[in-house]
Tab-separated table of C-alpha atoms and ligand atoms in Angstrom:
chain	number	residue	atom	x	y	z
A	1011	MET	CA	-7.463	-7.008	32.360
A	1012	LYS	CA	-8.869	-8.362	29.115
A	1013	SER	CA	-6.654	-9.367	26.245
A	1014	ALA	CA	-6.742	-10.555	22.778
A	1015	CYS	CA	-4.186	-11.324	20.085
A	1016	VAL	CA	-3.446	-11.886	16.390
A	1017	ILE	CA	-2.234	-15.401	15.611
A	1018	GLY	CA	-0.227	-15.806	12.407
A	1019	TRP	CA	2.972	-17.415	10.891
A	1020	PRO	CA	4.589	-14.975	10.363
A	1021	VAL	CA	2.692	-12.278	12.241
A	1022	GLU	CA	5.130	-9.288	12.320
A	1023	HIS	CA	3.357	-7.601	9.339
A	1024	SER	CA	-0.078	-7.671	10.864
A	1025	ARG	CA	-1.771	-4.323	11.130
A	1026	SER	CA	-4.388	-5.534	13.727
A	1027	PRO	CA	-2.361	-4.427	16.767
A	1028	ALA	CA	-2.341	-0.767	15.444
A	1029	ILE	CA	-6.111	-0.848	15.187
A	1030	HIS	CA	-6.999	-2.622	18.402
A	1031	ARG	CA	-4.437	-0.846	20.605
A	1032	TYR	CA	-5.785	2.511	19.187
A	1033	TRP	CA	-9.256	1.620	20.305
A	1034	LEU	CA	-8.183	0.311	23.694
A	1035	LYS	CA	-6.660	3.718	24.421
A	1036	ARG	CA	-9.524	5.689	22.866
A	1037	TYR	CA	-12.081	3.894	24.940
A	1038	ARG	CA	-9.864	3.819	28.079
A	1039	ILE	CA	-10.163	0.011	28.280
A	1040	ASP	CA	-7.758	-1.872	30.683
A	1041	GLY	CA	-6.840	-4.354	27.975
A	1042	ALA	CA	-4.052	-5.667	25.749
A	1043	TYR	CA	-3.615	-6.795	22.161
A	1044	GLU	CA	-0.612	-9.021	21.396
A	1045	LYS	CA	1.059	-10.641	18.456
A	1046	GLU	CA	1.381	-14.450	18.657
A	1047	LYS	CA	3.613	-16.272	16.186
A	1048	VAL	CA	2.286	-19.790	16.094
A	1049	ALA	CA	3.487	-22.459	13.656
A	1050	PRO	CA	0.773	-24.519	11.838
A	1051	GLU	CA	1.537	-27.602	13.806
A	1052	ASP	CA	1.100	-25.761	17.128
A	1053	LEU	CA	-2.209	-24.092	16.167
A	1054	ALA	CA	-4.590	-26.694	17.775
A	1055	ARG	CA	-2.631	-26.638	21.068
A	1056	PHE	CA	-2.392	-22.772	21.163
A	1057	LEU	CA	-6.216	-22.432	20.600
A	1058	GLY	CA	-6.919	-25.215	23.102
A	1059	ALA	CA	-5.132	-23.133	25.823
A	1060	LEU	CA	-6.367	-19.637	24.559
A	1061	GLY	CA	-8.350	-19.013	27.694
A	1062	ALA	CA	-5.652	-20.348	29.949
A	1063	ARG	CA	-3.262	-17.794	28.312
A	1064	GLY	CA	-5.699	-15.182	29.525
A	1065	TYR	CA	-7.228	-14.412	25.901
A	1066	ALA	CA	-10.805	-13.488	25.391
A	1067	GLY	CA	-10.285	-14.250	21.750
A	1068	ALA	CA	-8.118	-13.636	18.693
A	1069	ASN	CA	-7.668	-12.554	15.169
A	1070	VAL	CA	-6.391	-15.239	12.902
A	1071	THR	CA	-4.262	-14.468	9.794
A	1072	LEU	CA	-2.406	-16.572	7.203
A	1073	PRO	CA	-1.895	-19.457	7.032
A	1074	HIS	CA	-4.359	-20.358	9.839
A	1075	LYS	CA	-7.738	-19.130	8.619
A	1076	GLU	CA	-9.001	-22.506	7.408
A	1077	ALA	CA	-7.611	-24.504	10.209
A	1078	ALA	CA	-9.014	-22.083	12.837
A	1079	LEU	CA	-12.564	-22.612	11.428
A	1080	ARG	CA	-12.117	-26.444	11.699
A	1081	LEU	CA	-10.889	-26.163	15.263
A	1082	ALA	CA	-13.745	-23.950	16.495
A	1083	ALA	CA	-16.764	-25.522	18.251
A	1084	PHE	CA	-19.166	-23.058	16.553
A	1085	ALA	CA	-18.941	-21.056	13.328
A	1086	ASP	CA	-21.298	-18.316	12.129
A	1087	GLU	CA	-22.881	-18.184	8.718
A	1088	ALA	CA	-20.164	-15.998	7.201
A	1089	ALA	CA	-17.322	-18.184	8.372
A	1090	SER	CA	-19.135	-21.404	7.242
A	1091	ALA	CA	-19.900	-19.892	3.779
A	1092	ILE	CA	-16.463	-18.443	3.242
A	1093	GLY	CA	-14.691	-21.559	4.591
A	1094	ALA	CA	-12.220	-19.520	6.708
A	1095	ALA	CA	-12.223	-17.697	10.005
A	1096	ASN	CA	-10.444	-14.447	10.916
A	1097	THR	CA	-12.080	-13.763	14.288
A	1098	LEU	CA	-12.391	-16.070	17.220
A	1099	TRP	CA	-13.854	-15.696	20.794
A	1100	LEU	CA	-14.481	-17.857	23.828
A	1101	ASP	CA	-17.981	-18.111	25.264
A	1102	GLY	CA	-18.693	-18.324	28.919
A	1103	GLU	CA	-18.245	-22.128	28.934
A	1104	GLY	CA	-14.832	-21.776	27.276
A	1105	LYS	CA	-16.116	-22.902	23.903
A	1106	LEU	CA	-14.365	-21.331	20.763
A	1107	HIS	CA	-16.544	-19.475	18.308
A	1108	ALA	CA	-15.430	-18.547	14.792
A	1109	SER	CA	-16.477	-15.746	12.520
A	1110	ASN	CA	-15.280	-14.280	9.230
A	1111	THR	CA	-15.595	-10.408	9.242
A	1112	ASP	CA	-13.966	-9.701	5.943
A	1113	SER	CA	-17.134	-9.831	4.117
A	1114	TYR	CA	-18.755	-7.443	6.716
A	1115	GLY	CA	-15.602	-5.201	6.546
A	1116	PHE	CA	-15.735	-4.907	2.745
A	1117	MET	CA	-19.514	-4.375	2.591
A	1118	THR	CA	-19.671	-1.889	5.413
A	1119	ASN	CA	-16.867	0.161	3.821
A	1120	LEU	CA	-18.397	0.023	0.408
A	1121	ASN	CA	-21.873	0.935	1.649
A	1122	GLU	CA	-20.377	3.804	3.588
A	1123	ALA	CA	-18.103	5.128	0.847
A	1124	ALA	CA	-20.445	4.507	-2.140
A	1125	PRO	CA	-24.026	3.813	-0.950
A	1126	HIS	CA	-25.311	3.825	-4.518
A	1127	TRP	CA	-23.035	1.076	-5.674
A	1128	ASN	CA	-25.931	-1.335	-6.532
A	1129	GLY	CA	-28.264	1.500	-7.730
A	1130	GLY	CA	-28.912	0.273	-11.185
A	1131	ARG	CA	-28.208	-3.402	-10.271
A	1132	ARG	CA	-25.610	-3.338	-12.943
A	1133	PRO	CA	-23.011	-6.128	-13.291
A	1134	VAL	CA	-20.137	-6.101	-10.897
A	1135	LEU	CA	-16.559	-7.158	-12.116
A	1136	VAL	CA	-14.541	-8.897	-9.399
A	1137	LEU	CA	-10.783	-9.499	-10.094
A	1138	GLY	CA	-9.134	-12.360	-8.093
A	1139	ALA	CA	-10.075	-15.700	-6.754
A	1140	GLY	CA	-8.308	-15.934	-3.409
A	1141	GLY	CA	-9.759	-15.787	0.075
A	1142	ALA	CA	-10.508	-12.122	-0.157
A	1143	ALA	CA	-12.381	-12.568	-3.352
A	1144	ARG	CA	-14.511	-15.284	-1.687
A	1145	ALA	CA	-15.408	-12.995	1.171
A	1146	ILE	CA	-16.356	-10.312	-1.270
A	1147	LEU	CA	-18.493	-12.378	-3.389
A	1148	HIS	CA	-20.343	-13.598	-0.362
A	1149	GLY	CA	-21.063	-10.084	0.783
A	1150	LEU	CA	-22.069	-8.767	-2.675
A	1151	ILE	CA	-24.446	-11.674	-3.176
A	1152	ALA	CA	-25.893	-11.300	0.375
A	1153	GLN	CA	-26.593	-7.671	-0.460
A	1154	GLY	CA	-28.349	-8.162	-3.699
A	1155	ALA	CA	-25.705	-7.898	-6.513
A	1156	ALA	CA	-27.714	-9.098	-9.531
A	1157	SER	CA	-24.814	-10.399	-11.669
A	1158	ILE	CA	-21.044	-10.794	-10.964
A	1159	LEU	CA	-18.337	-11.297	-13.542
A	1160	LEU	CA	-15.312	-13.002	-12.142
A	1161	ALA	CA	-11.838	-12.797	-13.708
A	1162	ASN	CA	-8.738	-14.465	-12.363
A	1163	ARG	CA	-5.277	-15.084	-13.891
A	1164	THR	CA	-5.656	-18.754	-13.129
A	1165	ARG	CA	-9.159	-19.454	-14.599
A	1166	ASP	CA	-9.555	-22.820	-12.871
A	1167	ARG	CA	-9.554	-21.093	-9.499
A	1168	ALA	CA	-12.258	-18.642	-10.573
A	1169	GLU	CA	-14.361	-21.604	-11.936
A	1170	ALA	CA	-13.948	-23.447	-8.684
A	1171	LEU	CA	-14.962	-20.262	-6.705
A	1172	ALA	CA	-17.889	-19.523	-8.928
A	1173	LYS	CA	-19.283	-23.022	-8.459
A	1174	THR	CA	-19.770	-22.504	-4.817
A	1175	PHE	CA	-21.802	-19.314	-5.467
A	1176	GLY	CA	-24.305	-20.409	-8.099
A	1177	PRO	CA	-25.628	-18.679	-11.190
A	1178	THR	CA	-24.941	-14.997	-10.010
A	1179	VAL	CA	-21.279	-15.499	-10.641
A	1180	ARG	CA	-20.044	-15.974	-14.267
A	1181	VAL	CA	-16.365	-16.490	-14.972
A	1182	ILE	CA	-14.693	-14.577	-17.756
A	1183	ASP	CA	-11.159	-14.742	-19.126
A	1184	TRP	CA	-8.460	-12.671	-17.387
A	1185	ALA	CA	-7.630	-11.358	-20.832
A	1186	ASP	CA	-11.144	-10.015	-21.183
A	1187	ARG	CA	-11.225	-7.975	-17.988
A	1188	ALA	CA	-10.985	-4.493	-19.582
A	1189	ARG	CA	-13.747	-5.257	-22.224
A	1190	ALA	CA	-15.958	-6.688	-19.406
A	1191	LEU	CA	-16.064	-3.238	-17.772
A	1192	ALA	CA	-18.590	-2.014	-20.298
A	1193	GLY	CA	-21.982	-1.445	-18.527
A	1194	CYS	CA	-20.594	-2.349	-14.992
A	1195	GLY	CA	-21.579	-0.535	-11.951
A	1196	LEU	CA	-18.667	-1.615	-9.740
A	1197	LEU	CA	-15.209	-2.926	-10.213
A	1198	VAL	CA	-13.448	-4.704	-7.321
A	1199	ASN	CA	-9.761	-5.542	-7.248
A	1200	ALA	CA	-9.460	-8.597	-4.975
A	1201	THR	CA	-5.952	-9.592	-6.232
A	1202	SER	CA	-2.656	-8.456	-4.672
A	1203	LEU	CA	-1.808	-6.485	-7.727
A	1204	GLY	CA	-1.065	-2.847	-7.039
A	1205	MET	CA	0.360	-3.496	-3.621
A	1206	THR	CA	3.822	-2.023	-2.987
A	1207	GLY	CA	6.337	-4.517	-4.188
A	1208	LYS	CA	3.927	-6.623	-6.190
A	1209	GLY	CA	3.136	-6.313	-9.873
A	1210	ASP	CA	0.852	-3.710	-11.414
A	1211	LEU	CA	-2.788	-4.387	-12.165
A	1212	ASP	CA	-2.826	-3.722	-15.761
A	1213	ILE	CA	-6.381	-2.683	-16.703
A	1214	ASP	CA	-7.546	0.000	-19.173
A	1215	LEU	CA	-10.663	1.640	-17.567
A	1216	LYS	CA	-11.868	3.179	-20.883
A	1217	ALA	CA	-15.057	1.074	-21.080
A	1218	LEU	CA	-16.117	1.577	-17.445
A	1219	PRO	CA	-19.133	3.911	-17.069
A	1220	SER	CA	-18.084	7.161	-15.534
A	1221	ASP	CA	-20.648	6.803	-12.722
A	1222	ALA	CA	-19.338	3.317	-11.663
A	1223	VAL	CA	-17.561	2.687	-8.375
A	1224	VAL	CA	-13.989	1.209	-8.110
A	1225	ALA	CA	-12.981	-0.557	-5.008
A	1226	ASP	CA	-9.565	-1.932	-4.135
A	1227	ILE	CA	-8.718	-4.386	-1.289
A	1228	VAL	CA	-4.988	-3.269	-1.437
A	1229	TYR	CA	-4.231	-0.613	1.230
A	1230	SER	CA	-0.527	-0.162	0.830
A	1231	PRO	CA	-0.266	2.300	-0.925
A	1232	LEU	CA	-3.608	3.762	0.342
A	1233	GLU	CA	-4.277	5.082	-3.204
A	1234	THR	CA	-3.263	2.339	-5.616
A	1235	PRO	CA	-2.582	3.135	-9.228
A	1236	LEU	CA	-5.997	1.594	-10.070
A	1237	LEU	CA	-7.727	4.018	-7.698
A	1238	ALA	CA	-5.665	6.969	-8.904
A	1239	ALA	CA	-6.583	6.092	-12.570
A	1240	ALA	CA	-10.310	5.658	-11.527
A	1241	ARG	CA	-10.359	8.969	-9.614
A	1242	ALA	CA	-8.641	10.804	-12.506
A	1243	ARG	CA	-11.474	9.881	-14.834
A	1244	GLY	CA	-14.194	10.820	-12.264
A	1245	ASN	CA	-15.163	7.368	-10.802
A	1246	ARG	CA	-16.007	7.172	-7.160
A	1247	VAL	CA	-13.145	5.247	-5.417
A	1248	VAL	CA	-13.159	3.047	-2.253
A	1249	ASP	CA	-9.827	2.202	-0.788
A	1250	GLY	CA	-8.766	-1.083	0.980
A	1251	LEU	CA	-7.912	0.455	4.309
A	1252	GLY	CA	-11.602	1.060	5.187
A	1253	MET	CA	-12.246	-2.675	4.788
A	1254	LEU	CA	-9.297	-3.409	7.008
A	1255	LEU	CA	-10.581	-1.182	9.725
A	1256	HIS	CA	-14.247	-2.246	9.564
A	1257	GLN	CA	-13.430	-6.011	9.638
A	1258	ALA	CA	-11.821	-5.407	13.059
A	1259	VAL	CA	-15.015	-3.945	14.717
A	1260	PRO	CA	-16.909	-7.129	15.505
A	1261	GLY	CA	-13.879	-8.735	17.156
A	1262	PHE	CA	-13.144	-5.810	19.351
A	1263	GLU	CA	-16.766	-5.669	20.503
A	1264	ARG	CA	-16.703	-9.364	21.343
A	1265	TRP	CA	-13.581	-9.208	23.408
A	1266	PHE	CA	-13.731	-5.853	25.128
A	1267	GLY	CA	-17.545	-5.145	25.196
A	1268	VAL	CA	-17.495	-1.902	23.330
A	1269	ARG	CA	-18.550	-1.446	19.741
A	1270	PRO	CA	-15.654	0.756	18.401
A	1271	GLU	CA	-16.151	3.434	15.739
A	1272	VAL	CA	-14.143	3.649	12.514
A	1273	THR	CA	-13.207	7.363	12.372
A	1274	PRO	CA	-11.010	9.520	10.138
A	1275	GLU	CA	-8.664	9.820	13.077
A	1276	LEU	CA	-8.224	5.953	13.340
A	1277	LYS	CA	-7.735	5.874	9.503
A	1278	ALA	CA	-5.027	8.531	9.726
A	1279	HIS	CA	-3.397	6.647	12.631
A	1280	VAL	CA	-3.182	3.261	10.770
A	1281	ALA	CA	-2.255	4.972	7.502
A	1282	ALA	CA	0.700	6.650	9.338
A	1283	ALA	CA	1.694	3.286	10.862
A	1284	LEU	CA	1.698	1.839	7.331
A	1285	GLY	CA	4.023	4.668	6.247
A	1286	GLY	CA	1.292	6.003	3.965
A	1287	GLY	CA	1.055	9.381	5.584
B	1385	ATR	P1	-5.915	-13.879	-0.743
B	1385	ATR	O1	-6.337	-15.024	0.009
B	1385	ATR	O2	-5.397	-12.772	0.139
B	1385	ATR	O3	-6.956	-13.342	-1.681
B	1385	ATR	P2	-4.309	-15.330	-2.701
B	1385	ATR	O4	-5.016	-16.610	-2.438
B	1385	ATR	O5	-2.817	-15.449	-2.723
B	1385	ATR	O6	-4.588	-14.166	-1.523
B	1385	ATR	O7	-4.880	-14.659	-4.033
B	1385	ATR	C1	-4.148	-13.593	-4.534
B	1385	ATR	C2	-4.968	-13.200	-5.784
B	1385	ATR	O8	-4.107	-12.350	-6.616
B	1385	ATR	C3	-5.217	-14.365	-6.747
B	1385	ATR	O9	-6.396	-14.211	-7.338
B	1385	ATR	C4	-4.018	-14.297	-7.706
B	1385	ATR	O10	-4.242	-14.873	-8.945
B	1385	ATR	P3	-3.975	-16.517	-9.159
B	1385	ATR	O11	-5.095	-17.240	-8.577
B	1385	ATR	O12	-3.830	-16.691	-10.697
B	1385	ATR	O13	-2.667	-16.787	-8.456
B	1385	ATR	C5	-3.913	-12.862	-7.918
B	1385	ATR	N1	-2.588	-12.493	-8.424
B	1385	ATR	C6	-1.409	-12.469	-7.696
B	1385	ATR	N2	-0.324	-12.040	-8.500
B	1385	ATR	C7	-0.891	-11.929	-9.686
B	1385	ATR	C8	-0.387	-11.536	-11.019
B	1385	ATR	N3	0.971	-11.223	-11.077
B	1385	ATR	N4	-1.171	-11.474	-12.044
B	1385	ATR	C9	-2.544	-11.734	-11.963
B	1385	ATR	N5	-3.095	-12.020	-10.710
B	1385	ATR	C10	-2.277	-12.218	-9.674
């Protein structure tokens, strides 16, 4: 039997088991997917014994994403560029490989839900400067975004992030986010605002062109107030659950040998597990 796990601290909230267990059943694979609560000081030891514990690999969630990258013997281009790993696997010699599939997940979902997002090569406005924003900037630049405006409550974090991506990314003040929507082809919320229990993302969409795309990384609720407002004024919307599902694909394929599909049934299954209906 093959198995994999998600490693976090805490780990109870992780949605990864719902996704991978669905696919294991769907593809009739004799496998398991577990939750492993591992404290930061135990991570190196845990990963050193990953194979001995019977795991083919793992997902890594907070706060271990940077440490997991450092502990891996090999890292792919995305993990190195993003500076964090979310997917690990052991090769035939027991060496640990690291990848970051958040960028892949975001871009695959965006390309599927709004294939024309870069049609006019208009500016993109990204809100946020955490790990998710970093993965999204990496993906947008790799796929030809011509110009990205970056706004974050803490401007210093946005400046530091922009520096690592070069001249395509220009920082603007958080206070200017609504004005900056004029002429944009895509708005991405990469902050935690809009999530159940967090604050609201306060942004007036008036200046956003009606044919622009609005994407949110928040998936609980599935339709955030931002997406509801965008939909009401006729913008194409891309929800965060699609990103979560797509980022899981490469790991499952590595561990279990089948490239799984992201289907409406999977989406409904995970949405129900989230309590989103
Ligand atoms: P992740 O790695 O998942 O992206 P993070 O590093 O905690 O998570 O980043 C969360 C993002 O949401 C940040 O951009 C954060 O802004 P700061 O860098 O200023 O903290 C943003 N965020 C969280 N709460 C916010 C709030 N009340 N107002 C504005 N931005 C907020």
